[in-house]
CSV table of C-alpha atoms and ligand atoms in Angstrom, one decimal:
chain,number,residue,atom,x,y,z
B,1,MET,CA,72.4,111.5,76.0
B,2,SER,CA,69.6,111.4,73.6
B,3,ASP,CA,66.4,109.4,74.0
B,4,LYS,CA,66.8,107.5,70.7
B,5,LYS,CA,67.5,103.8,70.4
B,6,HIS,CA,71.1,102.7,71.0
B,7,LYS,CA,72.6,100.8,68.1
B,8,THR,CA,71.7,97.1,68.5
B,9,SER,CA,74.8,95.1,68.2
B,10,GLY,CA,73.4,92.1,69.9
B,11,LYS,CA,76.8,91.2,71.2
B,12,TYR,CA,77.7,90.9,74.8
B,13,ALA,CA,80.9,88.9,74.6
B,14,PRO,CA,83.6,88.3,75.1
B,15,ALA,CA,81.7,85.1,74.8
B,16,ASN,CA,83.3,82.0,76.1
B,17,THR,CA,86.6,82.0,74.3
B,18,THR,CA,87.0,78.4,73.3
B,19,VAL,CA,84.8,75.3,73.7
B,20,ILE,CA,84.7,74.6,77.4
B,21,ALA,CA,85.3,70.9,78.3
B,22,ASP,CA,81.9,69.2,78.7
B,23,SER,CA,83.0,67.9,82.0
B,24,GLU,CA,83.3,71.4,83.5
B,25,ASN,CA,80.4,72.4,85.6
B,26,LEU,CA,79.9,76.1,85.2
B,27,ASP,CA,76.8,76.5,87.4
B,28,PRO,CA,77.7,79.7,89.3
B,29,VAL,CA,76.2,78.3,92.6
B,30,TYR,CA,78.3,75.1,92.2
B,31,ILE,CA,81.4,77.2,91.6
B,32,SER,CA,80.8,79.5,94.6
B,33,GLU,CA,80.3,76.5,96.8
B,34,LEU,CA,83.4,74.7,95.5
B,35,GLN,CA,85.5,77.8,96.2
B,36,PHE,CA,84.0,78.0,99.7
B,37,ASP,CA,84.7,74.3,100.4
B,38,ARG,CA,88.3,74.6,99.2
B,39,ALA,CA,88.8,77.4,101.8
B,40,ALA,CA,86.7,75.8,104.6
B,41,ARG,CA,89.1,72.7,104.6
B,42,TYR,CA,91.8,74.9,106.0
B,43,ILE,CA,89.7,76.5,108.8
B,44,VAL,CA,89.8,74.8,112.1
B,45,ASP,CA,86.6,74.4,114.1
B,46,LEU,CA,84.2,75.8,111.4
B,47,LYS,CA,80.8,74.9,112.7
B,48,LYS,CA,78.8,72.7,110.3
B,49,GLY,CA,75.7,74.7,110.8
B,50,LEU,CA,77.5,77.9,109.9
B,51,ILE,CA,78.9,76.3,106.7
B,52,ASP,CA,75.3,75.4,105.7
B,53,PHE,CA,74.1,78.9,106.6
B,54,LEU,CA,76.9,80.7,104.6
B,55,LYS,CA,76.4,78.6,101.5
B,56,LYS,CA,72.8,79.9,101.1
B,57,PRO,CA,71.7,83.5,100.5
B,58,LYS,CA,69.8,85.1,103.5
B,59,ARG,CA,67.1,86.4,101.2
B,60,THR,CA,66.2,86.3,97.5
B,61,THR,CA,63.7,88.7,96.1
B,62,ILE,CA,62.3,88.0,92.6
B,63,VAL,CA,60.1,90.5,90.9
B,64,ASN,CA,58.2,90.6,87.6
B,65,PHE,CA,57.1,93.9,86.2
B,66,PRO,CA,55.7,95.3,83.0
B,67,VAL,CA,57.2,98.3,81.1
B,68,GLU,CA,55.9,100.2,78.2
B,69,LEU,CA,58.4,100.3,75.4
B,70,ASP,CA,58.9,103.2,72.9
B,71,ASP,CA,56.8,101.6,70.2
B,72,GLY,CA,53.8,101.4,72.6
B,73,SER,CA,54.1,97.6,73.2
B,74,VAL,CA,54.4,96.3,76.8
B,75,LYS,CA,57.2,93.9,77.9
B,76,SER,CA,57.5,92.0,81.1
B,77,PHE,CA,60.9,91.9,82.8
B,78,GLU,CA,62.3,89.8,85.6
B,79,GLY,CA,64.6,91.3,88.3
B,80,PHE,CA,66.4,89.9,91.3
B,81,ARG,CA,67.9,91.3,94.5
B,82,VAL,CA,69.8,88.9,96.7
B,83,ILE,CA,71.2,89.5,100.2
B,84,HIS,CA,73.7,86.8,101.1
B,85,ASN,CA,74.8,88.0,104.5
B,86,ARG,CA,74.5,91.0,106.8
B,87,VAL,CA,76.7,90.2,109.8
B,88,PHE,CA,78.9,93.2,109.2
B,89,GLY,CA,76.2,95.7,108.1
B,90,PRO,CA,73.7,96.4,105.4
B,91,GLY,CA,73.8,94.5,102.1
B,92,LYS,CA,76.0,96.0,99.4
B,93,GLY,CA,76.5,95.2,95.8
B,94,GLY,CA,75.8,96.2,92.2
B,95,ILE,CA,72.8,95.8,89.9
B,96,ARG,CA,73.5,94.4,86.5
B,97,TYR,CA,71.4,94.6,83.3
B,98,HIS,CA,72.2,91.8,81.0
B,99,PRO,CA,70.2,89.3,78.8
B,100,GLU,CA,71.9,86.3,80.5
B,101,VAL,CA,71.3,87.4,84.1
B,102,THR,CA,70.0,84.4,86.2
B,103,ARG,CA,69.0,84.0,89.8
B,104,GLU,CA,71.9,81.6,90.3
B,105,GLU,CA,74.4,84.1,88.9
B,106,VAL,CA,73.1,86.9,91.2
B,107,VAL,CA,73.2,84.5,94.2
B,108,SER,CA,76.9,83.7,93.5
B,109,LEU,CA,77.8,87.3,93.0
B,110,ALA,CA,76.1,88.3,96.3
B,111,LYS,CA,78.2,85.7,98.0
B,112,LEU,CA,81.3,87.2,96.4
B,113,MET,CA,80.4,90.6,97.8
B,114,THR,CA,80.2,89.2,101.3
B,115,TRP,CA,83.8,87.9,101.0
B,116,LYS,CA,85.0,91.0,99.2
B,117,CYS,CA,83.7,93.4,101.9
B,118,ALA,CA,85.1,91.1,104.7
B,119,LEU,CA,88.5,90.9,103.0
B,120,VAL,CA,88.9,94.7,102.8
B,121,ASN,CA,87.2,95.2,106.2
B,122,ILE,CA,84.3,97.2,105.1
B,123,PRO,CA,81.2,97.1,107.3
B,124,PHE,CA,78.8,95.8,104.7
B,125,GLY,CA,77.3,92.4,103.9
B,126,GLY,CA,77.1,90.9,100.5
B,127,ALA,CA,74.2,91.6,98.0
B,128,LYS,CA,73.7,91.7,94.3
B,129,GLY,CA,70.9,92.5,91.9
B,130,GLY,CA,70.1,92.1,88.2
B,131,VAL,CA,67.4,92.6,85.6
B,132,VAL,CA,67.1,90.3,82.6
B,133,CYS,CA,67.2,92.7,79.7
B,134,ASP,CA,69.2,93.7,76.7
B,135,PRO,CA,70.4,97.2,77.4
B,136,LYS,CA,72.1,97.5,74.0
B,137,ALA,CA,68.7,97.2,72.4
B,138,LEU,CA,66.9,99.6,74.7
B,139,SER,CA,66.6,103.4,74.5
B,140,GLU,CA,67.5,105.6,77.4
B,141,GLY,CA,63.8,106.2,78.1
B,142,GLU,CA,63.1,102.5,78.2
B,143,LEU,CA,66.1,102.0,80.6
B,144,ARG,CA,64.8,104.7,82.8
B,145,ARG,CA,61.3,103.2,83.0
B,146,ILE,CA,62.8,99.7,83.7
B,147,THR,CA,65.0,101.2,86.5
B,148,ARG,CA,62.2,103.2,88.1
B,149,ARG,CA,59.7,100.3,88.0
B,150,PHE,CA,62.3,97.8,89.3
B,151,THR,CA,63.2,100.2,92.2
B,152,SER,CA,59.5,100.7,93.1
B,153,GLU,CA,59.0,96.9,93.0
B,154,LEU,CA,61.9,96.5,95.4
B,155,PHE,CA,60.4,99.3,97.6
B,156,ASP,CA,61.7,98.6,101.1
B,157,VAL,CA,64.0,95.7,100.1
B,158,ILE,CA,66.7,98.3,99.6
B,159,GLY,CA,67.4,101.2,101.9
B,160,PRO,CA,70.3,103.3,103.2
B,161,HIS,CA,70.7,101.0,106.2
B,162,LYS,CA,69.3,97.8,104.7
B,163,ASP,CA,70.8,97.1,101.3
B,164,ILE,CA,72.6,99.6,99.0
B,165,PRO,CA,72.9,99.0,95.3
B,166,ALA,CA,75.7,100.3,93.0
B,167,PRO,CA,76.6,100.1,89.3
B,168,ASP,CA,77.7,96.8,87.7
B,169,LEU,CA,77.6,95.3,84.2
B,170,TYR,CA,75.7,97.8,81.9
B,171,THR,CA,74.5,100.0,84.7
B,172,SER,CA,75.9,103.4,85.2
B,173,GLU,CA,75.9,106.6,87.3
B,174,GLN,CA,72.7,107.6,85.5
B,175,THR,CA,71.0,104.3,86.5
B,176,MET,CA,72.0,105.1,90.1
B,177,ALA,CA,70.6,108.6,89.9
B,178,TRP,CA,67.2,107.1,88.7
B,179,ILE,CA,67.2,104.6,91.6
B,180,PHE,CA,68.0,107.3,94.1
B,181,ASP,CA,65.3,109.6,92.6
B,182,THR,CA,62.6,106.8,92.7
B,183,TYR,CA,63.5,105.7,96.2
B,184,ASP,CA,63.5,109.4,97.4
B,185,ILE,CA,60.1,110.0,95.9
B,186,LEU,CA,58.7,106.9,97.6
B,187,HIS,CA,60.4,107.7,101.0
B,188,PRO,CA,60.0,111.5,101.4
B,189,GLY,CA,61.4,113.4,104.4
B,190,TYR,CA,64.7,111.5,104.9
B,191,ASN,CA,68.2,111.9,103.7
B,192,ASN,CA,68.0,109.1,101.1
B,193,ARG,CA,71.3,109.8,99.4
B,194,PRO,CA,73.1,106.7,101.0
B,195,VAL,CA,70.5,104.4,99.4
B,196,VAL,CA,72.7,103.9,96.4
B,197,THR,CA,76.4,104.5,95.6
B,198,GLY,CA,78.1,105.2,92.3
B,199,LYS,CA,75.9,108.3,91.8
B,200,PRO,CA,76.9,111.3,89.7
B,201,ILE,CA,79.0,113.8,91.6
B,202,GLU,CA,76.2,116.4,91.3
B,203,MET,CA,73.9,114.1,93.1
B,204,GLY,CA,76.0,113.0,96.0
B,205,GLY,CA,78.5,110.8,94.2
B,206,SER,CA,82.1,110.5,95.4
B,207,TYR,CA,85.1,111.7,93.6
B,208,GLY,CA,87.2,108.7,92.4
B,209,ARG,CA,84.2,106.2,92.4
B,210,ILE,CA,84.2,105.7,88.6
B,211,ASP,CA,87.9,104.9,88.5
B,212,ALA,CA,88.0,103.1,91.8
B,213,THR,CA,87.8,99.5,90.6
B,214,GLY,CA,90.4,100.0,87.8
B,215,ASN,CA,92.8,102.0,90.0
B,216,GLY,CA,92.3,99.5,92.9
B,217,CYS,CA,93.3,96.7,90.6
B,218,VAL,CA,96.5,98.5,89.8
B,219,TYR,CA,97.3,99.2,93.5
B,220,ALA,CA,96.7,95.5,94.3
B,221,THR,CA,99.0,94.5,91.4
B,222,GLU,CA,101.9,96.9,92.4
B,223,ARG,CA,101.7,95.8,96.0
B,224,PHE,CA,101.8,92.1,95.1
B,225,LEU,CA,104.7,92.6,92.7
B,226,SER,CA,106.7,94.3,95.5
B,227,LYS,CA,106.5,91.0,97.4
B,228,ALA,CA,109.1,89.6,94.9
B,229,LEU,CA,107.3,86.3,94.2
B,230,ILE,CA,107.8,86.8,90.4
B,231,PRO,CA,111.5,86.8,89.6
B,232,ASP,CA,112.7,90.0,87.9
B,233,ARG,CA,109.3,91.6,88.1
B,234,LEU,CA,109.2,93.7,91.2
B,235,GLU,CA,107.3,96.7,89.8
B,236,ILE,CA,104.8,97.6,87.1
B,237,ALA,CA,107.3,99.7,85.1
B,238,GLY,CA,108.4,97.7,82.1
B,239,ALA,CA,105.8,94.9,82.5
B,240,ARG,CA,104.0,93.6,79.4
B,241,ILE,CA,100.3,93.7,80.1
B,242,VAL,CA,97.3,92.3,78.4
B,243,ILE,CA,93.8,93.4,79.3
B,244,GLN,CA,90.6,91.7,78.2
B,245,GLY,CA,87.8,94.2,78.3
B,246,PHE,CA,88.1,98.0,77.7
B,247,GLY,CA,85.1,99.2,79.7
B,248,ASP,CA,85.0,101.2,82.9
B,249,VAL,CA,87.5,98.9,84.7
B,250,GLY,CA,89.8,97.8,81.9
B,251,SER,CA,90.4,101.2,80.4
B,252,VAL,CA,91.1,102.9,83.7
B,253,ALA,CA,93.5,100.1,84.7
B,254,ALA,CA,95.2,100.4,81.2
B,255,ARG,CA,95.8,104.1,81.8
B,256,ALA,CA,97.1,103.5,85.4
B,257,PHE,CA,99.5,100.8,84.2
B,258,TYR,CA,100.6,103.0,81.3
B,259,ARG,CA,101.3,106.0,83.7
B,260,ARG,CA,103.5,103.7,85.7
B,261,GLY,CA,105.6,102.8,82.7
B,262,ALA,CA,104.1,99.4,81.7
B,263,ARG,CA,103.7,98.3,78.1
B,264,VAL,CA,100.0,97.5,77.5
B,265,ILE,CA,100.5,95.3,74.5
B,266,ALA,CA,96.9,94.2,73.9
B,267,VAL,CA,93.3,95.1,74.9
B,268,SER,CA,89.9,93.9,73.7
B,269,ASP,CA,86.2,94.5,73.8
B,270,SER,CA,83.2,92.5,72.8
B,271,GLN,CA,84.1,92.7,69.1
B,272,GLY,CA,87.7,91.4,69.5
B,273,GLY,CA,91.2,92.6,70.4
B,274,ILE,CA,94.1,94.7,69.2
B,275,TYR,CA,97.8,94.1,69.7
B,276,ARG,CA,100.9,96.3,69.4
B,277,ASP,CA,104.2,94.8,70.6
B,278,GLU,CA,105.7,98.2,71.5
B,279,GLY,CA,102.7,99.0,73.6
B,280,LEU,CA,99.4,100.9,73.1
B,281,ASP,CA,98.6,104.4,74.3
B,282,PRO,CA,95.3,103.9,76.2
B,283,ASP,CA,94.1,107.5,75.5
B,284,GLU,CA,94.5,106.8,71.8
B,285,VAL,CA,92.6,103.6,72.1
B,286,GLU,CA,89.9,105.4,74.1
B,287,ARG,CA,89.6,108.1,71.4
B,288,TYR,CA,89.4,105.4,68.6
B,289,LYS,CA,86.8,103.5,70.6
B,290,ALA,CA,84.6,106.6,71.2
B,291,GLU,CA,84.5,107.2,67.5
B,292,HIS,CA,84.2,103.6,66.2
B,293,ARG,CA,82.4,102.0,69.1
B,294,THR,CA,85.1,99.3,69.2
B,295,VAL,CA,88.9,99.1,69.7
B,296,VAL,CA,89.1,96.7,66.7
B,297,GLY,CA,90.7,98.2,63.6
B,298,MET,CA,92.8,100.9,65.3
B,299,PRO,CA,95.5,101.9,62.9
B,300,GLY,CA,99.0,100.5,63.6
B,301,THR,CA,97.6,97.5,65.5
B,302,LEU,CA,97.1,93.8,64.7
B,303,SER,CA,93.6,92.3,65.2
B,304,LEU,CA,93.1,89.2,67.2
B,305,THR,CA,90.3,87.3,68.8
B,306,ASN,CA,89.5,87.3,72.5
B,307,ALA,CA,90.6,83.7,72.6
B,308,GLU,CA,94.0,84.5,71.1
B,309,LEU,CA,94.4,87.5,73.4
B,310,LEU,CA,94.1,85.4,76.5
B,311,GLU,CA,96.9,83.1,75.2
B,312,LEU,CA,99.5,85.9,74.6
B,313,GLU,CA,102.8,85.8,76.2
B,314,CYS,CA,102.9,88.6,78.8
B,315,ASP,CA,103.8,89.4,82.4
B,316,ILE,CA,100.3,90.3,83.6
B,317,MET,CA,97.0,89.2,82.2
B,318,MET,CA,94.0,91.1,83.4
B,319,PRO,CA,90.5,89.7,82.6
B,320,ALA,CA,88.3,92.7,83.0
B,321,ALA,CA,85.1,91.6,81.2
B,322,VAL,CA,82.7,88.8,82.0
B,323,GLY,CA,82.9,85.5,83.9
B,324,ASN,CA,84.4,82.1,83.0
B,325,GLN,CA,86.9,83.4,80.5
B,326,ILE,CA,89.8,81.3,81.7
B,327,HIS,CA,88.6,77.7,81.9
B,328,GLY,CA,89.6,74.1,81.5
B,329,GLY,CA,89.7,74.5,77.7
B,330,ASN,CA,92.3,77.2,77.6
B,331,ALA,CA,94.1,77.4,81.0
B,332,ASN,CA,96.9,75.2,79.7
B,333,ASN,CA,97.7,77.7,76.9
B,334,ILE,CA,97.9,80.7,79.3
B,335,LYS,CA,101.5,82.1,79.1
B,336,ALA,CA,101.0,85.1,81.6
B,337,ARG,CA,103.2,85.1,84.7
B,338,LEU,CA,100.4,86.6,86.8
B,339,ILE,CA,96.6,86.8,86.4
B,340,VAL,CA,94.9,89.8,88.0
B,341,GLU,CA,91.2,89.3,88.2
B,342,ALA,CA,89.5,92.7,87.6
B,343,ALA,CA,86.2,91.0,86.5
B,344,ASN,CA,84.1,88.9,88.9
B,345,ASN,CA,84.6,85.1,88.5
B,346,PRO,CA,86.7,85.2,85.3
B,347,THR,CA,88.6,81.9,86.2
B,348,THR,CA,86.8,78.6,86.7
B,349,PRO,CA,87.9,76.1,89.4
B,350,LYS,CA,89.3,73.8,86.8
B,351,ALA,CA,91.4,76.6,85.4
B,352,ASP,CA,92.5,77.4,89.0
B,353,ASP,CA,93.9,73.9,89.3
B,354,ILE,CA,95.7,74.0,86.0
B,355,LEU,CA,97.2,77.4,86.7
B,356,TYR,CA,98.3,76.3,90.1
B,357,GLN,CA,100.1,73.3,88.5
B,358,LYS,CA,101.8,75.6,86.0
B,359,GLY,CA,103.0,77.9,88.7
B,360,ILE,CA,100.9,80.9,87.5
B,361,TYR,CA,99.7,83.0,90.4
B,362,VAL,CA,96.1,84.3,90.3
B,363,LEU,CA,95.2,87.3,92.3
B,364,PRO,CA,91.5,86.7,92.9
B,365,ASP,CA,88.5,89.0,92.2
B,366,ILE,CA,87.5,89.5,95.8
B,367,LEU,CA,90.9,91.1,96.5
B,368,VAL,CA,91.7,92.8,93.2
B,369,ASN,CA,88.4,94.4,92.3
B,370,ALA,CA,87.4,95.5,95.8
B,371,GLY,CA,88.4,99.1,95.1
B,372,GLY,CA,84.9,99.7,93.7
B,373,VAL,CA,83.0,98.8,96.8
B,374,THR,CA,85.7,100.5,98.9
B,375,VAL,CA,85.0,103.9,97.4
B,376,SER,CA,81.3,103.0,97.4
B,377,TYR,CA,81.7,102.8,101.2
B,378,TYR,CA,83.4,106.2,101.3
B,379,GLU,CA,80.5,107.6,99.2
B,380,TRP,CA,78.0,106.1,101.7
B,381,VAL,CA,79.9,107.6,104.6
B,382,GLN,CA,80.1,111.0,102.9
B,383,ASN,CA,76.3,110.9,102.2
B,384,GLN,CA,75.5,110.3,105.9
B,385,ALA,CA,76.9,113.8,106.7
B,386,ASN,CA,76.2,115.3,103.3
B,387,GLU,CA,80.0,116.0,102.9
B,388,GLN,CA,82.2,115.7,99.9
B,389,TRP,CA,85.8,114.6,100.4
B,390,ASP,CA,88.4,115.6,97.9
B,391,LEU,CA,90.0,113.3,95.4
B,392,GLU,CA,93.4,113.2,97.1
B,393,GLU,CA,91.9,112.0,100.3
B,394,ILE,CA,89.9,109.2,98.6
B,395,THR,CA,92.9,108.1,96.5
B,396,GLU,CA,95.1,107.9,99.5
B,397,LYS,CA,92.5,105.9,101.5
B,398,LEU,CA,91.9,103.5,98.6
B,399,LYS,CA,95.5,102.9,98.1
B,400,ASN,CA,96.0,102.1,101.8
B,401,LYS,CA,93.0,99.8,101.8
B,402,MET,CA,94.2,97.8,98.8
B,403,TYR,CA,97.8,97.6,100.1
B,404,HIS,CA,96.6,96.3,103.5
B,405,ALA,CA,94.4,93.7,101.8
B,406,VAL,CA,97.2,92.4,99.7
B,407,ASP,CA,99.5,92.4,102.8
B,408,ASP,CA,96.9,90.4,104.7
B,409,VAL,CA,96.6,87.8,102.0
B,410,PHE,CA,100.4,87.6,101.4
B,411,SER,CA,101.3,87.2,105.1
B,412,ARG,CA,98.7,84.4,105.5
B,413,TRP,CA,100.2,82.7,102.4
B,414,GLN,CA,103.7,83.1,104.1
B,415,SER,CA,102.4,81.4,107.3
B,416,PHE,CA,101.5,78.4,105.2
B,417,VAL,CA,104.8,78.4,103.3
B,418,VAL,CA,106.9,78.5,106.5
B,419,GLY,CA,104.7,75.8,108.0
B,420,GLU,CA,103.0,77.7,110.8
B,421,GLU,CA,99.7,76.4,109.4
B,422,PRO,CA,99.4,72.7,108.8
B,423,ALA,CA,99.3,71.0,105.4
B,424,ALA,CA,96.8,68.1,105.1
B,425,THR,CA,94.6,67.1,108.1
B,426,GLU,CA,93.1,63.7,108.7
B,427,ASN,CA,89.8,64.8,107.1
B,428,ALA,CA,91.5,66.1,103.9
B,429,THR,CA,94.0,64.6,101.6
B,430,ALA,CA,97.0,66.6,100.3
B,431,LYS,CA,95.1,66.8,96.9
B,432,GLN,CA,92.2,68.4,98.6
B,433,ARG,CA,94.4,70.8,100.6
B,434,PRO,CA,97.2,71.9,98.2
B,435,HIS,CA,100.1,73.4,100.2
B,436,PRO,CA,100.4,76.3,100.2
B,437,PRO,CA,96.8,77.1,99.0
B,438,ASP,CA,96.4,79.4,96.0
B,439,PHE,CA,95.7,83.0,96.6
B,440,ARG,CA,91.9,82.7,96.0
B,441,THR,CA,91.7,80.1,98.7
B,442,ILE,CA,93.8,82.2,101.1
B,443,ALA,CA,91.6,85.3,100.5
B,444,MET,CA,88.5,83.2,101.0
B,445,ILE,CA,89.9,81.7,104.3
B,446,ILE,CA,90.5,85.2,105.7
B,447,ALA,CA,87.0,86.4,104.6
B,448,ILE,CA,85.2,83.3,105.9
B,449,GLU,CA,87.0,83.4,109.2
B,450,ARG,CA,86.1,87.1,109.7
B,451,VAL,CA,82.5,86.5,108.9
B,452,THR,CA,82.1,83.4,111.1
B,453,LYS,CA,84.0,85.0,114.0
B,454,ALA,CA,81.8,88.1,113.8
B,455,THR,CA,78.7,85.9,113.7
B,456,LEU,CA,79.7,84.1,116.8
B,457,ILE,CA,80.7,87.3,118.7
B,458,ARG,CA,77.3,88.8,117.9
B,459,GLY,CA,75.8,85.5,119.1
B,460,ILE,CA,73.2,83.4,117.2
B,461,TRP,CA,69.9,85.0,118.0
B,462,PRO,CA,67.8,84.4,120.2
R,529,LIG,N1,79.6,96.1,91.3
R,529,LIG,C1,80.8,96.3,92.0
R,529,LIG,C2,81.4,95.0,92.5
R,529,LIG,O1,81.1,93.9,92.0
R,529,LIG,C3,80.7,97.3,93.1
R,529,LIG,C4,79.7,97.1,94.1
R,529,LIG,C5,79.5,98.3,95.0
R,529,LIG,O2,80.1,99.3,94.9
R,529,LIG,O3,78.6,98.2,95.9
R,529,LIG,O4,82.2,94.9,93.4
């Protein structure tokens, strides 16, 4: 990589794809609380004080720091690190660099990490971080200085047994290497490798980490299809698939779907989408994108907007970009049979309600994209002993983890369907407690129960 400025495109979309109904509240904290409340209604004996505790982050760190830019000017940046919960272990979660990062968004994503780790039974709590910056307009040198200064400002907020960052939107292996290096310089004399995951292989990273989220999404999808809830669609082979986003997650998932015999009919990036009814070859798309910095315009494809792409008729729709893409304004037009959430928070609560009414299943983010943090956990374990496991071992472990998580969610869903778990109770109407609950709610119920049970087993201190 050179040190010169990246091309400034100024675009971070897919921006919200159609006008979102005014009445829809998109505050990320509100949405995370609503999702929590929807699940909490099904949990018997959930202590009120625990609900209040779990709705708030345990700790929020906000830092402001100056960085010298390449032209000699100085710019001040704001960064966040939030730990939501630590009952199962140290905080875990990515750090994102994006001009629209807010404290509220980071808080809601830290909560999501708590539920994600609990759902796949990984001994971490939920955390998240972010720096408000425009990485597309910053040179590599500027990004390095932002990362080092942010890490030094966090100092002991992170640590191998306290809180362990990882890549997220617009952060990479290189970002993680800089965080490790800075932390290691500030804390000499220790094995500091486990302070961060998603590192380069040469620096203690794990085989399979880069592809883990995308591959995990595909394992989750194939296991879900095998449950036969979607008539005539018991496997990936032959499925028509649409993927919004062709970054680290979407492109890996596209290749894994393609290898299994699916027809990936459309993909997109921030500039727009491409469509080919007989299916795209993801390697060809990747090569085109590497050369043109976008998928748009690839020969032999039709161009379409991100909004049009989401409304295509297909078996599986995978949002793999940013949040709030499927919302009250477009959910009615969705024609997919299954939505597989590779991105975090791509579907709003209003869209969840509409999709439920339409009979479209949504496999939620905390289940589908948990492969990333799963292999982060394997990296962290390897780092404790300075070992490196081979790719086959990681792949097998990841597949089992994802299959088990889908099985857990599915069997809980079945217990509602066969009536082992009650429908509405006296404190909730049937509208407040749809029967059976959607898969997001089921996944949240399992995660919240695990976290609250562990909290009570540990005992409330003192
Ligand atoms: N940023 C990823 C996520 O949202 C991975 C986090 C991690 O590996 O700690 O799940």
